[in-house]
Amino acid sequence: MAIQYAEIQRIDRSKVSEILDAVTRDGCCIIKNFTDLATIQKTNEEVQPYLEADKPWKGDLFPPETRRCSNLVGRSQTAREKWLVDPLIRTLTSHFVDKTTTNYYGETKHTYTSEAICSIAITFDIGPGAQAQRLHRDDKNFHADHPDQTTTGYQVGSDVMMAFMVPGVDTTIANGATIAIPGSHLWGADRAPKTHEAIPAELDVTDCWVMLGGLYHAGGANVTELERRTVHGLFFTRGYYRHEENVYLANSPEEVLSWRPEARKAMGYELSHPNIGFVEFKTPLQFLRREELGEFVDFA
Ligand SMILES: O=C(O)CCC(=O)C(=O)O
Ligand SMILES: [Fe+2]
């Protein structure tokens, strides 16, 4: 019988093996003393202009009350210098996401490791009145396979991504703390998550929420009158989830815009469904054409 985990572990950042154990067992945990107040305040300030400039989402992916700052790593020097390269994050991504394989070149055995990279970094600022997201697995974007591991236990290496979410404010049930189903990273692809199975992961400022890509979770509803729920997220994937040849850097926007649409599509200048390859919440083509954010495809 599957074991039910009703609790989310809260573990100090110094207790690395306990954090690894909790994430293996539950698919998630809350890291205490992950960061400091000054770092949070600085990051909050750096993203503020972008949150203010953001427009309501037209579609199902985010409630219209949510504002986002995409490209957090490019836009916030503090998030980039403090969190992106935090040695604890690297320890966790190397354990859960790095991939090592061996193969032969002729009769010589080669072993390579592809190190995890940050695939998306974004601030979510959920405003009063926002409804909860639907429970989901973030690794849906990468078409990750999920065999049922509820009886075998978790095999490290089964996840292709993991996420770190650092709150800009204390998150509460009322203001839309992330909700999650501990243990759901073990579920097979056929099992549907039920809302009553999810519990809130309330975070204090300086905590960090960590979860595997296969964990069912969602942004909660914000039922407050005035509070905004700001969370900075860093999402890491396998390092080889990118083009082998980096044509995005090699060809100018003018050159790419002159190509036939079929050629652009074949080279990945359209989205892979769901969600992969957007830029500033536009398709690559909208971005290259400098189009305003319009009727964005709802790629939820
Ligand atoms: O805002 C949150 O708490 C979670 C957001 C999320 O899960 C997502 O957008 O994929
Ligand atoms: Fe998510």
Coordinates of C-alpha atoms and ligand atoms in Angstrom, one line a residue:
M1 CA 0.0 0.0 0.0
A2 CA 1.2 3.5 -0.8
I3 CA 2.5 5.4 2.2
Q4 CA 0.8 8.8 2.7
Y5 CA 3.0 11.7 3.7
A6 CA 0.9 14.4 5.4
E7 CA 3.8 16.5 6.4
I8 CA 6.3 18.7 4.6
Q9 CA 9.7 18.6 6.2
R10 CA 11.4 21.8 7.3
I11 CA 15.2 21.3 7.4
D12 CA 18.0 23.7 8.0
R13 CA 20.3 24.3 5.0
S14 CA 23.3 22.9 7.0
K15 CA 21.7 19.4 7.1
V16 CA 22.4 18.5 3.5
S17 CA 21.9 14.7 3.9
E18 CA 18.5 15.2 5.6
I19 CA 17.5 17.5 2.7
L20 CA 18.5 14.8 0.2
D21 CA 16.6 12.2 2.1
A22 CA 13.5 14.3 2.4
V23 CA 13.4 15.1 -1.3
T24 CA 14.0 11.5 -2.2
R25 CA 11.2 10.3 0.1
D26 CA 8.6 13.1 -0.3
G27 CA 9.7 14.8 -3.6
C28 CA 9.9 18.1 -1.8
C29 CA 10.9 19.9 1.4
I30 CA 11.3 23.4 2.8
I31 CA 14.9 24.5 3.4
K32 CA 15.2 26.8 6.4
N33 CA 17.8 29.6 6.5
F34 CA 18.3 29.3 2.8
T35 CA 19.0 33.0 2.3
D36 CA 19.0 36.3 4.2
L37 CA 16.6 39.2 4.4
A38 CA 18.9 41.7 2.6
T39 CA 19.2 39.4 -0.4
I40 CA 15.4 39.0 -0.6
Q41 CA 14.8 42.7 -0.3
K42 CA 17.3 43.5 -3.0
T43 CA 15.8 40.9 -5.4
N44 CA 12.3 42.1 -4.7
E45 CA 13.4 45.7 -5.6
E46 CA 15.1 44.5 -8.8
V47 CA 12.0 42.7 -10.1
Q48 CA 9.5 45.3 -9.1
P49 CA 9.6 47.4 -12.3
Y50 CA 9.1 44.3 -14.4
L51 CA 6.2 43.1 -12.3
E52 CA 4.6 46.5 -12.7
A53 CA 5.1 46.4 -16.4
D54 CA 3.6 42.9 -16.8
K55 CA 0.2 42.4 -18.3
P56 CA -2.6 40.0 -17.2
W57 CA -2.3 36.6 -18.7
K58 CA -5.0 35.7 -21.3
G59 CA -5.6 32.1 -20.7
D60 CA -5.5 29.3 -18.3
L61 CA -1.9 29.0 -17.3
F62 CA -1.9 31.9 -14.7
P63 CA -4.8 33.7 -13.1
P64 CA -5.2 37.2 -14.5
E65 CA -4.2 38.7 -11.1
T66 CA -0.7 37.2 -11.4
R67 CA 2.2 39.3 -12.5
R68 CA 5.5 37.8 -13.6
C69 CA 9.1 38.8 -14.1
S70 CA 10.6 36.4 -16.6
N71 CA 14.3 36.2 -17.3
L72 CA 14.9 36.6 -13.5
V73 CA 18.5 35.7 -13.9
G74 CA 19.2 38.3 -16.5
R75 CA 17.2 41.0 -14.7
S76 CA 18.2 40.4 -11.1
Q77 CA 21.9 40.6 -10.3
T78 CA 21.1 39.5 -6.8
A79 CA 19.2 36.3 -7.8
R80 CA 22.0 35.5 -10.3
E81 CA 24.9 36.0 -7.9
K82 CA 23.3 34.6 -4.7
W83 CA 20.8 31.8 -5.6
L84 CA 21.6 30.6 -9.1
V85 CA 25.1 29.6 -8.0
D86 CA 24.3 28.7 -4.4
P87 CA 26.4 25.6 -3.6
L88 CA 23.4 23.9 -1.9
I89 CA 21.4 24.2 -5.1
R90 CA 24.3 22.8 -7.1
T91 CA 24.6 19.9 -4.6
L92 CA 20.9 19.1 -5.1
T93 CA 20.8 19.5 -8.8
S94 CA 23.9 17.4 -9.2
H95 CA 22.3 14.6 -7.1
F96 CA 18.8 14.6 -8.7
V97 CA 19.2 16.1 -12.2
D98 CA 22.8 15.6 -13.6
K99 CA 23.0 12.7 -16.0
T100 CA 26.1 10.4 -16.4
T101 CA 26.3 7.7 -19.0
T102 CA 29.0 5.6 -20.5
N103 CA 29.6 4.5 -24.1
Y104 CA 32.3 3.1 -26.3
Y105 CA 34.3 5.0 -28.9
G106 CA 35.7 1.9 -30.6
E107 CA 36.8 -0.2 -27.7
T108 CA 37.6 2.7 -25.4
K109 CA 35.0 3.3 -22.7
H110 CA 33.9 7.0 -22.2
T111 CA 31.9 8.4 -19.3
Y112 CA 30.4 11.8 -19.5
T113 CA 28.3 13.9 -17.1
S114 CA 25.8 16.5 -18.4
E115 CA 25.4 19.0 -15.6
A116 CA 22.0 20.5 -14.8
I117 CA 21.2 24.0 -16.1
C118 CA 18.7 26.6 -15.1
S119 CA 16.0 26.3 -17.8
I120 CA 13.7 29.0 -16.5
A121 CA 13.9 31.6 -13.7
I122 CA 10.8 33.7 -13.0
T123 CA 9.1 35.6 -10.3
F124 CA 5.4 34.9 -9.7
D125 CA 3.5 37.7 -7.9
I126 CA 0.0 36.5 -7.2
G127 CA -2.5 39.3 -6.5
P128 CA -5.7 39.3 -4.3
G129 CA -8.6 37.4 -5.9
A130 CA -6.4 35.0 -7.9
Q131 CA -7.7 31.5 -8.1
A132 CA -5.5 28.5 -7.4
Q133 CA -3.7 26.9 -10.3
R134 CA -4.6 23.3 -11.2
L135 CA -2.4 20.6 -9.7
H136 CA 0.3 19.7 -12.2
R137 CA 3.8 18.3 -12.7
D138 CA 6.3 20.9 -14.0
D139 CA 8.1 18.2 -16.0
K140 CA 5.1 17.8 -18.3
N141 CA 6.9 20.3 -20.4
F142 CA 9.7 17.8 -20.9
H143 CA 7.4 14.8 -21.5
A144 CA 9.0 13.0 -18.6
D145 CA 8.0 9.4 -18.2
H146 CA 6.5 8.4 -14.8
P147 CA 6.4 4.7 -14.0
D148 CA 4.7 3.9 -10.7
Q149 CA 7.4 3.9 -8.0
T150 CA 5.0 3.8 -5.0
T151 CA 6.0 0.2 -4.2
T152 CA 9.6 0.2 -5.3
G153 CA 10.6 3.5 -3.7
Y154 CA 12.2 6.4 -5.6
Q155 CA 15.0 5.7 -7.9
V156 CA 17.4 8.7 -8.0
G157 CA 17.8 9.8 -11.6
S158 CA 14.1 9.4 -12.5
D159 CA 13.5 13.1 -12.6
V160 CA 14.6 15.3 -15.4
M161 CA 14.1 18.6 -13.5
M162 CA 13.7 20.2 -10.1
A163 CA 12.6 23.6 -8.8
F164 CA 13.6 26.0 -6.1
M165 CA 11.2 28.7 -5.0
V166 CA 12.4 31.5 -2.7
P167 CA 9.6 33.6 -1.3
G168 CA 9.8 37.4 -1.4
V169 CA 7.1 37.6 1.3
D170 CA 5.9 35.2 3.9
T171 CA 3.5 32.9 2.1
T172 CA 0.3 31.7 3.8
I173 CA -2.7 29.7 3.0
A174 CA -4.6 32.9 2.6
N175 CA -2.2 34.7 0.2
G176 CA -1.7 31.7 -2.0
A177 CA 1.2 29.6 -0.7
T178 CA 2.1 26.8 -3.1
I179 CA 0.1 23.6 -2.4
A180 CA 1.7 20.2 -3.0
I181 CA 1.1 16.5 -2.6
P182 CA 4.2 15.0 -0.8
G183 CA 5.0 11.6 -2.2
S184 CA 3.3 12.2 -5.6
H185 CA 6.6 12.2 -7.4
L186 CA 6.3 8.4 -7.0
W187 CA 2.9 8.2 -8.8
G188 CA 2.5 6.6 -12.2
A189 CA 1.4 8.7 -15.1
D190 CA -2.2 7.4 -14.9
R191 CA -3.0 8.6 -11.4
A192 CA -4.8 11.9 -11.2
P193 CA -4.1 14.3 -8.3
K194 CA -7.1 15.3 -6.1
T195 CA -7.2 18.8 -4.5
H196 CA -8.0 17.2 -1.1
E197 CA -4.6 15.4 -1.2
A198 CA -2.6 18.6 -1.5
I199 CA -1.3 20.5 1.5
P200 CA 0.1 24.1 1.7
A201 CA 3.8 24.7 1.8
E202 CA 3.7 27.9 3.8
L203 CA 7.1 29.7 3.6
D204 CA 8.8 32.2 5.8
V205 CA 11.0 34.8 4.1
T206 CA 14.6 33.3 3.9
D207 CA 13.1 29.7 3.4
C208 CA 13.3 27.9 0.0
W209 CA 10.8 25.4 -1.3
V210 CA 12.4 22.6 -3.2
M211 CA 10.6 20.0 -5.3
L212 CA 11.2 17.5 -8.0
G213 CA 9.7 17.9 -11.5
G214 CA 7.4 15.0 -10.9
L215 CA 5.8 16.4 -7.8
Y216 CA 2.1 17.5 -8.1
H217 CA 1.7 21.1 -6.9
A218 CA 0.1 24.4 -7.8
G219 CA 0.1 28.0 -6.9
G220 CA -2.6 28.5 -4.2
A221 CA -5.6 30.9 -4.3
N222 CA -5.0 34.4 -2.9
V223 CA -8.1 35.1 -0.9
T224 CA -6.7 38.2 0.8
E225 CA -7.9 41.8 0.1
L226 CA -4.5 43.4 -0.3
E227 CA -1.6 41.1 0.0
R228 CA 0.5 40.1 -3.0
R229 CA 2.3 36.8 -2.9
T230 CA 5.7 37.1 -4.4
V231 CA 7.9 34.0 -5.1
H232 CA 11.1 33.8 -7.0
G233 CA 11.5 30.5 -8.8
L234 CA 14.6 28.8 -10.4
F235 CA 13.9 25.6 -12.4
F236 CA 16.7 23.3 -13.4
T237 CA 16.7 20.6 -16.1
R238 CA 19.1 18.2 -17.6
G239 CA 21.9 20.1 -19.2
Y240 CA 21.4 18.5 -22.6
Y241 CA 17.8 19.8 -23.0
R242 CA 19.0 22.3 -25.6
H243 CA 20.2 22.4 -29.2
E244 CA 23.4 20.6 -30.0
E245 CA 24.3 23.5 -32.4
N246 CA 23.4 26.8 -30.9
V247 CA 21.9 28.4 -34.0
Y248 CA 20.0 30.9 -31.8
L249 CA 23.3 32.7 -31.3
A250 CA 24.7 32.2 -34.8
N251 CA 21.8 33.7 -36.9
S252 CA 20.6 37.3 -36.6
P253 CA 16.9 38.1 -36.1
E254 CA 16.8 39.6 -39.7
E255 CA 18.2 36.4 -41.2
V256 CA 15.8 34.2 -39.3
L257 CA 12.8 36.4 -40.2
S258 CA 13.8 36.0 -43.9
W259 CA 13.6 32.2 -43.6
R260 CA 10.5 30.2 -44.7
P261 CA 8.1 29.5 -41.8
E262 CA 8.7 25.8 -42.2
A263 CA 12.5 26.3 -41.9
R264 CA 12.0 28.3 -38.7
K265 CA 9.7 25.7 -37.3
A266 CA 12.2 22.9 -38.2
M267 CA 15.0 24.8 -36.3
G268 CA 12.9 25.3 -33.1
Y269 CA 11.8 28.9 -33.5
E270 CA 8.3 27.8 -32.6
L271 CA 7.2 26.4 -29.2
S272 CA 7.4 22.7 -28.2
H273 CA 4.1 22.0 -26.5
P274 CA 3.6 22.5 -23.7
N275 CA 5.6 25.7 -22.9
I276 CA 9.1 25.1 -24.2
G277 CA 10.9 27.8 -26.0
F278 CA 9.0 31.0 -25.2
V279 CA 10.8 34.3 -24.5
E280 CA 9.3 37.1 -22.5
F281 CA 6.0 35.2 -22.8
K282 CA 6.0 35.5 -26.5
T283 CA 6.7 32.9 -29.2
P284 CA 10.2 33.3 -30.7
L285 CA 8.6 34.8 -33.9
Q286 CA 6.6 37.4 -31.9
F287 CA 9.8 38.3 -30.1
L288 CA 11.9 38.6 -33.3
R289 CA 9.2 40.8 -34.9
R290 CA 9.2 42.9 -31.7
E291 CA 5.5 42.4 -31.4
E292 CA 3.6 43.5 -28.3
L293 CA 2.3 40.7 -26.1
G294 CA -0.9 39.9 -27.8
E295 CA -3.3 37.0 -27.7
F296 CA -0.8 34.5 -26.5
V297 CA -1.4 30.9 -27.2
D298 CA -2.6 29.3 -24.0
F299 CA 0.0 26.6 -23.7
A300 CA -1.1 25.4 -20.3
Ligands
LIG1 O1 3.3 30.1 -7.9 C1 3.4 29.0 -7.4 O2 3.3 28.8 -6.2 C2 3.7 27.8 -8.3 C3 3.7 28.2 -9.7 C4 3.8 27.0 -10.6 O3 3.7 25.9 -10.1 C5 3.9 27.1 -12.0 O4 3.6 28.2 -12.6 O5 4.3 26.1 -12.7
FE2 FE 4.4 24.4 -11.4

